[in-house]
PDB file of C-alpha atoms in Angstrom:
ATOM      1  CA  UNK A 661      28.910  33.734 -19.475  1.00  0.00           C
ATOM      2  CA  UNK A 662      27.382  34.471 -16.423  1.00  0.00           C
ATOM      3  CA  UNK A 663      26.193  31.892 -14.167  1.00  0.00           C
ATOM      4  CA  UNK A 664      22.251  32.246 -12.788  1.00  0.00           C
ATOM      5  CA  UNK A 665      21.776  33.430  -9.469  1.00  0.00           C
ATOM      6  CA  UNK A 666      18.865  34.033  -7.086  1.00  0.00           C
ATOM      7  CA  UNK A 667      17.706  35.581  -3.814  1.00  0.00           C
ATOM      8  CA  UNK A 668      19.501  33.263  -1.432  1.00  0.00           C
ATOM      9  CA  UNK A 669      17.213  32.110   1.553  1.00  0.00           C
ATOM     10  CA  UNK A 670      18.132  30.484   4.923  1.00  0.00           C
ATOM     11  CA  UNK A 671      16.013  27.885   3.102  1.00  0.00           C
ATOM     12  CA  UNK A 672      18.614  26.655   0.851  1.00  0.00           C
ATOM     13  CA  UNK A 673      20.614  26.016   3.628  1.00  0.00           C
ATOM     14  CA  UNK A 674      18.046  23.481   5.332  1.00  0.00           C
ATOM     15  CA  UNK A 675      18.466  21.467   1.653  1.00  0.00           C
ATOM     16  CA  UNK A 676      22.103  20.285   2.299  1.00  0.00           C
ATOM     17  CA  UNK A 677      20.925  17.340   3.593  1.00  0.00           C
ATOM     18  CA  UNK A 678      18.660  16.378   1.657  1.00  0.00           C
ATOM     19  CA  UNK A 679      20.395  14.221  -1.319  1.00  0.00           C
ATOM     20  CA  UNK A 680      22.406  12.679   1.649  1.00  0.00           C
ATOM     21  CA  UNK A 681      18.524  11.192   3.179  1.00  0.00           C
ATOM     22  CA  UNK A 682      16.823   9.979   0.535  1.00  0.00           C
ATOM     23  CA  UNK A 683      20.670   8.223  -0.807  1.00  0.00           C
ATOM     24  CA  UNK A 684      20.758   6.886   2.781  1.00  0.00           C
ATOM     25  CA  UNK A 685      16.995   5.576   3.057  1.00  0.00           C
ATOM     26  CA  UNK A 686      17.543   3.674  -0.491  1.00  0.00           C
ATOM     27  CA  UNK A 687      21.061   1.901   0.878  1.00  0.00           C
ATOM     28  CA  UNK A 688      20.342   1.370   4.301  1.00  0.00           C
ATOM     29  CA  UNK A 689      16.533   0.349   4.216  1.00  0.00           C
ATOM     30  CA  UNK A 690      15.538  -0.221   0.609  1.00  0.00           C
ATOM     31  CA  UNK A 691      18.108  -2.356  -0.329  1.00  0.00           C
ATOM     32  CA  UNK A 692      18.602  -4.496   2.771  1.00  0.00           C
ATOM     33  CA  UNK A 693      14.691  -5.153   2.726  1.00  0.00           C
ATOM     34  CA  UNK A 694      14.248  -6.145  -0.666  1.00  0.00           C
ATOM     35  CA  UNK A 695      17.730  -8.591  -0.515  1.00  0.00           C
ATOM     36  CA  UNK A 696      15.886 -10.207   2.532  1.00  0.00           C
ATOM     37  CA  UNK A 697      12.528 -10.876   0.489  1.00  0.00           C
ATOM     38  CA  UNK A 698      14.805 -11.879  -2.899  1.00  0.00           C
ATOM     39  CA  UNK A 699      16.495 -14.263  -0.336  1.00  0.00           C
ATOM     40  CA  UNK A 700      13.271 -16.199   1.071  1.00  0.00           C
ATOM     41  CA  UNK A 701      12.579 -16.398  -2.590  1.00  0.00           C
ATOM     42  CA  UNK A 702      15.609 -18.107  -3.844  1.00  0.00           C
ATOM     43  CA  UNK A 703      14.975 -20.195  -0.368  1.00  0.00           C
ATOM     44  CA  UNK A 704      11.791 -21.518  -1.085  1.00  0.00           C
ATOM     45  CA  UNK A 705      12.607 -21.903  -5.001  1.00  0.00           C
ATOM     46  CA  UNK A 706      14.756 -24.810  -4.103  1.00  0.00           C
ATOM     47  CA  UNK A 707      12.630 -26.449  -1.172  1.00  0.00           C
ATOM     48  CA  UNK A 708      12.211 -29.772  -1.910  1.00  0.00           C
ATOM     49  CA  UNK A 709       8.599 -28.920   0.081  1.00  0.00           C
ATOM     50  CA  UNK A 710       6.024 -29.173  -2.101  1.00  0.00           C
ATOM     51  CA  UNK A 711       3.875 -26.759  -0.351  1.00  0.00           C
ATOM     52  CA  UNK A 712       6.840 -23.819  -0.673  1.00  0.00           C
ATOM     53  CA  UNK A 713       5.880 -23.345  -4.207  1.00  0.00           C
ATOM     54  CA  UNK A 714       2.655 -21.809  -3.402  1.00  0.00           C
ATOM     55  CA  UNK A 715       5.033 -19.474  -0.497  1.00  0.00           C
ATOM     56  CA  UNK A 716       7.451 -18.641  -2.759  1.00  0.00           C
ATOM     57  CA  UNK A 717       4.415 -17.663  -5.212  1.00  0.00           C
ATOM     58  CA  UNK A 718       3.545 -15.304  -2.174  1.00  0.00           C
ATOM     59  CA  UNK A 719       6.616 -13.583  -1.664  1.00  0.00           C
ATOM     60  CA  UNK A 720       6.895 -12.911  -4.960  1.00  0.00           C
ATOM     61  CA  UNK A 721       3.780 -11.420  -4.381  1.00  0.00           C
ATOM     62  CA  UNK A 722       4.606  -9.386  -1.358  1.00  0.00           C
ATOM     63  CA  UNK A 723       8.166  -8.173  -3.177  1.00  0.00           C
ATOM     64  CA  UNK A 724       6.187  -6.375  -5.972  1.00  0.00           C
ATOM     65  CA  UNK A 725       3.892  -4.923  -3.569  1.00  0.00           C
ATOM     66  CA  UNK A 726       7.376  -3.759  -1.338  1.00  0.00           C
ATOM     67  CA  UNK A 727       8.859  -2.272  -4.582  1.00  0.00           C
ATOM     68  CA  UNK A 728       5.485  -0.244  -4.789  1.00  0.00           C
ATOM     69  CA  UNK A 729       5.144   0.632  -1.298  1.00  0.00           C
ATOM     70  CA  UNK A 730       9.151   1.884  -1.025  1.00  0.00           C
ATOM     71  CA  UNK A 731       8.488   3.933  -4.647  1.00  0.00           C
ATOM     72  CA  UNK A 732       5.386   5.984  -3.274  1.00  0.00           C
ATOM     73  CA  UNK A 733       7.801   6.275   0.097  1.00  0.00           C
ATOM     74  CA  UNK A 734      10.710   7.814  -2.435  1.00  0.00           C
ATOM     75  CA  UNK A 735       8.063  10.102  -4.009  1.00  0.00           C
ATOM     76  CA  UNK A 736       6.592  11.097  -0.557  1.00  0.00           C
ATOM     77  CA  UNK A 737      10.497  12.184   0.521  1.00  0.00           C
ATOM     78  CA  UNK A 738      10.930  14.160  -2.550  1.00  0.00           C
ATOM     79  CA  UNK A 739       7.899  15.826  -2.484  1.00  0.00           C
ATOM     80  CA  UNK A 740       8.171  16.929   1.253  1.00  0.00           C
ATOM     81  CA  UNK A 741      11.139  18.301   0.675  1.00  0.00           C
ATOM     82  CA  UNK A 742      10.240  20.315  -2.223  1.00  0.00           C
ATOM     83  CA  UNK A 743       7.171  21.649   0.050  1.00  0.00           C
ATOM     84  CA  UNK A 744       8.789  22.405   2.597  1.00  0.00           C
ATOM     85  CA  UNK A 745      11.509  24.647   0.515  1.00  0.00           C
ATOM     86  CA  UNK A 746       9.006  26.249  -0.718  1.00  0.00           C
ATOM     87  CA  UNK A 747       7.229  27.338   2.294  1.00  0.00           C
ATOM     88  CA  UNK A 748      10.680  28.474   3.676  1.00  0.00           C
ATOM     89  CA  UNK A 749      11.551  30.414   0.499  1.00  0.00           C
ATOM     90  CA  UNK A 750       7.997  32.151   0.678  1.00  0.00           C
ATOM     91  CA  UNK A 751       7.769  33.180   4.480  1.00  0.00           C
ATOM     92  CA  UNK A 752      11.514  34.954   3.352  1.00  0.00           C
ATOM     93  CA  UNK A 753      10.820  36.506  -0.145  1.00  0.00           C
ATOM     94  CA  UNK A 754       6.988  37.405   0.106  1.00  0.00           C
ATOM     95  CA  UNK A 755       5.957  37.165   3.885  1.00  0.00           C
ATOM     96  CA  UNK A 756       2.649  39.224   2.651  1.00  0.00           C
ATOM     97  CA  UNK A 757       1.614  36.570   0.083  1.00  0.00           C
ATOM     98  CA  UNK A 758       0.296  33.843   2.715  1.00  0.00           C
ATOM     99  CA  UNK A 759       1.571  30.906   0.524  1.00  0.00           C
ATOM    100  CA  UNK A 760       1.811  28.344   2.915  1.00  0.00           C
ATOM    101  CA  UNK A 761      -1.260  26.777   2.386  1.00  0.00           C
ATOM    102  CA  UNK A 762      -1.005  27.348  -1.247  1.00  0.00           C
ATOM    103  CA  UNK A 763       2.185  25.610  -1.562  1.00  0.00           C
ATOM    104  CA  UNK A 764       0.227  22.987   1.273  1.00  0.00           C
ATOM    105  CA  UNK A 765      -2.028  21.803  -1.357  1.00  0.00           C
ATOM    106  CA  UNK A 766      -0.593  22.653  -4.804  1.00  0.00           C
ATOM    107  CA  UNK A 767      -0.807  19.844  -7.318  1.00  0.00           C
ATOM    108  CA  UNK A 768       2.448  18.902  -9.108  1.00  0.00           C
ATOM    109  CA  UNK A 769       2.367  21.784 -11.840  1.00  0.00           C
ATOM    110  CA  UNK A 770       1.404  24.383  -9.216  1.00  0.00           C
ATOM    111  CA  UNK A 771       4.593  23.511  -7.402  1.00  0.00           C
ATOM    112  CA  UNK A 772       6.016  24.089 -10.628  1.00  0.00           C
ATOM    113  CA  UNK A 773       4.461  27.590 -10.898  1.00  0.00           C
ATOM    114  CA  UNK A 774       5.172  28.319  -7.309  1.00  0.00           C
ATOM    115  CA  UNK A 775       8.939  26.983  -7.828  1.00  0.00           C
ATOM    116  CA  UNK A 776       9.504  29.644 -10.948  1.00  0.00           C
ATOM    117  CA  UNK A 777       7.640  32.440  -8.941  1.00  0.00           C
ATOM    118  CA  UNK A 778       9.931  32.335  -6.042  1.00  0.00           C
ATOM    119  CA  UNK A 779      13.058  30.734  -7.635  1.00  0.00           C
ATOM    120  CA  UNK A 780      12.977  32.844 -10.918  1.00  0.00           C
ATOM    121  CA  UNK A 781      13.821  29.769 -12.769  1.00  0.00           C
ATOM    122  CA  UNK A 782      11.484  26.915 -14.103  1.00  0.00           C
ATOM    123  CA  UNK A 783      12.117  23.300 -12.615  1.00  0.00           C
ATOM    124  CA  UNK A 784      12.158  22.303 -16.016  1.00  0.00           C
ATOM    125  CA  UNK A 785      15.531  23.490 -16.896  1.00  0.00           C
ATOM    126  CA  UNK A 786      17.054  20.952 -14.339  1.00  0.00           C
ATOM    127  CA  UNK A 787      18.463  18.205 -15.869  1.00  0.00           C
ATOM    128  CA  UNK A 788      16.774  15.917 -13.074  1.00  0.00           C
ATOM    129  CA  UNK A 789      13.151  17.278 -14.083  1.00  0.00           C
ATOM    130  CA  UNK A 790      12.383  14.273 -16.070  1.00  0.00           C
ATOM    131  CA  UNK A 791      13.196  12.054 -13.958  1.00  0.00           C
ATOM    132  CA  UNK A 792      11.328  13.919 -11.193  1.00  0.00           C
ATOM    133  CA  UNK A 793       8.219  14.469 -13.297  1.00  0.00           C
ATOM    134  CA  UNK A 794       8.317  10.498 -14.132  1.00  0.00           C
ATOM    135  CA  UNK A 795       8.819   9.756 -10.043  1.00  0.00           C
ATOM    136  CA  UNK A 796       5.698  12.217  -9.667  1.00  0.00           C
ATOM    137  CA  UNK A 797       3.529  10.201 -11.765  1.00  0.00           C
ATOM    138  CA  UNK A 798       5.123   6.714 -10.230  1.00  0.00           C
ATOM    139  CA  UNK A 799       3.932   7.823  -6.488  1.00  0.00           C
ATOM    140  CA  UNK A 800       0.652   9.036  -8.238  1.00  0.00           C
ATOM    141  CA  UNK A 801      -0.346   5.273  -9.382  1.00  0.00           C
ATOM    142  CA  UNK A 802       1.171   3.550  -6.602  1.00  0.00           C
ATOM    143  CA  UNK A 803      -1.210   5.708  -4.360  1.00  0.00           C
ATOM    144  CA  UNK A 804      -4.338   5.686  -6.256  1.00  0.00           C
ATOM    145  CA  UNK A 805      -3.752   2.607  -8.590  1.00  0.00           C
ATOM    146  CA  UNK A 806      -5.240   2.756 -12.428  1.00  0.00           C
ATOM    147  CA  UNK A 807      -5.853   6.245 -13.943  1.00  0.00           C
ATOM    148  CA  UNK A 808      -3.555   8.403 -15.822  1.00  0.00           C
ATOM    149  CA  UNK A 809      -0.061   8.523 -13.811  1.00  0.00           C
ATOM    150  CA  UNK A 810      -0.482   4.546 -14.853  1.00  0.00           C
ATOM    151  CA  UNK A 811      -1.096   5.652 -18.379  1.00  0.00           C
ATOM    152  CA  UNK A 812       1.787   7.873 -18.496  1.00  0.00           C
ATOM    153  CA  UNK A 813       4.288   5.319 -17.069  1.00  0.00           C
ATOM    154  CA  UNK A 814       2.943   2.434 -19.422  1.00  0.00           C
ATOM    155  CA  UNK A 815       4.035   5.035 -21.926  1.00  0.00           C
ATOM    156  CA  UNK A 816       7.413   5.851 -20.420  1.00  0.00           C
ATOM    157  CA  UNK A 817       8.002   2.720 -18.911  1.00  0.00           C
ATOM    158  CA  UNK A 818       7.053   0.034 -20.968  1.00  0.00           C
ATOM    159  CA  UNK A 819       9.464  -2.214 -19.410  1.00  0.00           C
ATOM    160  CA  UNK A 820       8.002  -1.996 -15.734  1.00  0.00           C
ATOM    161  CA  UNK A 821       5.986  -4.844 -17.577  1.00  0.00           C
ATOM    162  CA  UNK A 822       6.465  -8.294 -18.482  1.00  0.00           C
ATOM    163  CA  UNK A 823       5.639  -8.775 -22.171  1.00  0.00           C
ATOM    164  CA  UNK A 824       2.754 -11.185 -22.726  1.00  0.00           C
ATOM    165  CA  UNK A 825       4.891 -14.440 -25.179  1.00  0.00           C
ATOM    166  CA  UNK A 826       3.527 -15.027 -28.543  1.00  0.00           C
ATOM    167  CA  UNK A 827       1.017 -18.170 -28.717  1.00  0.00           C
ATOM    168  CA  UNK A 828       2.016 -20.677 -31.144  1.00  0.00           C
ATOM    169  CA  UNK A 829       0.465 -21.364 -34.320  1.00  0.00           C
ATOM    170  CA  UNK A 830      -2.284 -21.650 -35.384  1.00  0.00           C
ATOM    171  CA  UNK A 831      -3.644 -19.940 -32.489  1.00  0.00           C
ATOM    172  CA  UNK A 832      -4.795 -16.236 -32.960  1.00  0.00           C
ATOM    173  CA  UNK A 833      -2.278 -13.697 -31.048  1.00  0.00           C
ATOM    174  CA  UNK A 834      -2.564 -13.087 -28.003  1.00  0.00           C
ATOM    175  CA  UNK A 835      -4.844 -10.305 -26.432  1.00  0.00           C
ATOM    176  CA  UNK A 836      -3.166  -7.276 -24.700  1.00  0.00           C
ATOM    177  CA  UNK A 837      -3.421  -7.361 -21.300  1.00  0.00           C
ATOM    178  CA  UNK A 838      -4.368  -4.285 -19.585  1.00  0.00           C
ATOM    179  CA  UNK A 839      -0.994  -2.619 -17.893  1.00  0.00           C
ATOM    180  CA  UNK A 840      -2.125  -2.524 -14.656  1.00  0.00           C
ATOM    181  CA  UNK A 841      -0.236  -1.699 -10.915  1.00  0.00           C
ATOM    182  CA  UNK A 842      -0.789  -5.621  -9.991  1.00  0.00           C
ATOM    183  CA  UNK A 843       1.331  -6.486 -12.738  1.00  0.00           C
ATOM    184  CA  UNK A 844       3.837  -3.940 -12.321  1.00  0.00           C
ATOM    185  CA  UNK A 845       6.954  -4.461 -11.584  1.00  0.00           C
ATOM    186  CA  UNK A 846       9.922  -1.534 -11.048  1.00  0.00           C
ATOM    187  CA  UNK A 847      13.576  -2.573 -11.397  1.00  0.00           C
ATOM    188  CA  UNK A 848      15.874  -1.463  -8.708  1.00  0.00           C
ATOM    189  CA  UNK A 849      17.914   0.184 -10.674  1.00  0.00           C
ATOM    190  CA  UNK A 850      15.362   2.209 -12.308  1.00  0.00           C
ATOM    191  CA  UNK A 851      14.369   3.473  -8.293  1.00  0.00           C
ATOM    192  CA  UNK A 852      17.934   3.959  -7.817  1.00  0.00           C
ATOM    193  CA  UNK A 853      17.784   6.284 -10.825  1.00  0.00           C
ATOM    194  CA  UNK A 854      15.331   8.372  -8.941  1.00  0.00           C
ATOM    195  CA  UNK A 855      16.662   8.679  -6.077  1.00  0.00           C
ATOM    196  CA  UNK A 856      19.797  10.425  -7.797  1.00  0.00           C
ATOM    197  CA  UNK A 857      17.886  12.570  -9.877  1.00  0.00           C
ATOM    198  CA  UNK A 858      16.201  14.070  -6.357  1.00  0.00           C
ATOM    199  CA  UNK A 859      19.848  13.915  -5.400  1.00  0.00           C
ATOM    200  CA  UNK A 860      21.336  15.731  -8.224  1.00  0.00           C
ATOM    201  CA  UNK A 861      18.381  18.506  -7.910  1.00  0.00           C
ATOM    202  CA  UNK A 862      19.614  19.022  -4.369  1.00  0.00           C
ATOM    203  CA  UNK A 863      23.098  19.599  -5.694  1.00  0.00           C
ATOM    204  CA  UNK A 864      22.269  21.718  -8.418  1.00  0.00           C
ATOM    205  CA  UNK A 865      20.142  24.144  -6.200  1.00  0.00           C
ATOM    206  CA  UNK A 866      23.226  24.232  -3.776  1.00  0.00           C
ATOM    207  CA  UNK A 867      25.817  24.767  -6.755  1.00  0.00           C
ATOM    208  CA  UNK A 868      23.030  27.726  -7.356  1.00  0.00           C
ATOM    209  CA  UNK A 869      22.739  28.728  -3.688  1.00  0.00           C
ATOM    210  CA  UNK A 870      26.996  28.854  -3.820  1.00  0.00           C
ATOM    211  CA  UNK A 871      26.890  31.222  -7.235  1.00  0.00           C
ATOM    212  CA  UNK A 872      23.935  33.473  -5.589  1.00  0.00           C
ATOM    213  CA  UNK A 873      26.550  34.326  -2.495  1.00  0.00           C
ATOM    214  CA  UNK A 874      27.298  37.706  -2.667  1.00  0.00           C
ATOM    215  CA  UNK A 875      30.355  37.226  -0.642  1.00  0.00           C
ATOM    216  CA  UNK A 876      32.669  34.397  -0.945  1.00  0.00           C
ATOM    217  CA  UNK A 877      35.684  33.489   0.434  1.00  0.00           C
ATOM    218  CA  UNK A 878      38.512  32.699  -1.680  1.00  0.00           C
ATOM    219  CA  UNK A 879      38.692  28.901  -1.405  1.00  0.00           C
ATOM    220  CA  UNK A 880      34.676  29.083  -2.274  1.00  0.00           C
ATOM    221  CA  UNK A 881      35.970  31.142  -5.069  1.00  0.00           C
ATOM    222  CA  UNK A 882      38.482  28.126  -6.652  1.00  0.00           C
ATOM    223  CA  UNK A 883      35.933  25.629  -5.361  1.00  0.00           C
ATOM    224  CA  UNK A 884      33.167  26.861  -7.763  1.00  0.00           C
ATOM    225  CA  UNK A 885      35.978  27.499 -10.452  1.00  0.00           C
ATOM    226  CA  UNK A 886      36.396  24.063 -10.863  1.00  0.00           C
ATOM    227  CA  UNK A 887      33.137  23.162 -10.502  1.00  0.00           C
ATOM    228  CA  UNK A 888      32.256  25.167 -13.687  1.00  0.00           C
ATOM    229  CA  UNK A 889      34.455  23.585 -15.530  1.00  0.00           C
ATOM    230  CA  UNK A 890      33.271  19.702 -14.689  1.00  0.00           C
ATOM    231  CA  UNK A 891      29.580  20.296 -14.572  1.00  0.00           C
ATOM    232  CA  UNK A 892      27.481  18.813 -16.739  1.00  0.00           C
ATOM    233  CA  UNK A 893      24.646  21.844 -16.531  1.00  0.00           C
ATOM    234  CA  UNK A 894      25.317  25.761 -15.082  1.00  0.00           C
ATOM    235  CA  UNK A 895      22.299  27.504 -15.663  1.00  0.00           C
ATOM    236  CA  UNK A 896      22.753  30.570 -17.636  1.00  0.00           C
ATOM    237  CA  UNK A 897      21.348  34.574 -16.799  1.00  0.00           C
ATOM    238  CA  UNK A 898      19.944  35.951 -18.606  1.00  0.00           C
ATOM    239  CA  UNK A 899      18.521  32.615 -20.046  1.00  0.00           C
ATOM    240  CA  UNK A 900      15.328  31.711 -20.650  1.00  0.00           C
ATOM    241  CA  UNK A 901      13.903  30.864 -17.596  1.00  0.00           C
TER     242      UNK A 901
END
């Protein structure tokens, strides 16, 4: 089998970094921040001040609306860096095209377009797409609120929400409430997943960038030899792309 290759672009190069950021950003500034506010919760939980309930109540408050704030700021990362790929890839591989401000302004499926047209392979094939299509819609409803990126993740994501406790009987059940961003509440773990799948997209277009070389030295030569051989996904040519 051969392994798929593209037109390499000084591009690629610029993305070496990027798993290493948005990795970095989540340990060194997500993490810390929300431990501080879980802190000053547990804190006021076990005041013996009567009027700490009501602060704890607010800090609770302010952690959900952190959580949101830091997802949007994940989404924001990811989608800069696709961008600006992008725009690097184009002013190499069609200079004539004037994509820049195409690429500028594209909605999430014309970045998909744009990705295929100068990439030769759909973003769908890498195993992070899901992930990155679900972090697309969770910066789309932290920035604009209810609509249908909220939809989509109440579908996804059911668990980003508390479930509402049966009433007792005789009491008729209780009504759905409305999944709404207020009442939303992301797990760390679950932002932690989506900061490795922009992470392992970086990696994979590097593995791809490595392949695409068409000279390599000989330890590049072993290195990707054992890479094939432990990775989960190699895309394919020849494949349907």
């Amino acid at each position: 089998m051969t392994p798929f290759r593209w037109a390499n672009c000084y591009a690629d190069i610029g993305t070496g970094k990027h798993g290493l950021t948005i990795r970095d950003y989540f340990a060194e500034v997500i993490v810390p921040s929300l431990r501080r506010i879980e802190e000053r919760i547990d804190t006021l939980g076990r005041s013996e001040d009567a009027g700490d309930v009501f602060a704890q109540r607010d800090m609770e408050d302010m952690l959900q609306e952190t959580k949101l704030a830091f997802c949007l700021s994940l989404q924001s990362i990811w989608e800069r860096q696709l961008r600006t790929y992008l725009q690097g890839c184009a002013r190499e591989l069609e200079p004539g095209a004037d994509l820049n401000t195409r690429i500028a302004n594209a909605r999430w499926d014309g970045l998909q377009k744009l990705f295929r047209r100068l990439r030769g392979i759909d973003l769908e094939r890498f195993p992070s797409f899901e992930r990155l299509d679900f972090l697309h819609h969770l910066g789309n409803a932290c920035r604009h609120g209810e609509g249908a990126s909220l939809a989509e993740l109440g579908r996804r994501a059911p668990h980003f929400w508390s479930p509402v406790p049966p009433l007792p009987e005789p009491f008729d059940p209780a009504p759905e409430i409305p999944r709404s961003l207020t009442l939303m509440n992301v797990p760390e773990q679950d932002m932690r997943g989506l900061v490795e799948a922009v992470a392992q997209f970086w990696e994979d277009t590097g593995y791809i960038y490595n392949e695409s070389l068409r000279s390599k030295d000989p330890y590049l030569v072993a290195r990707l030899e054992r890479e094939r051989a432990t990775r989960a996904w190699i895309p394919q040519a020849g494949a349907e792309a």
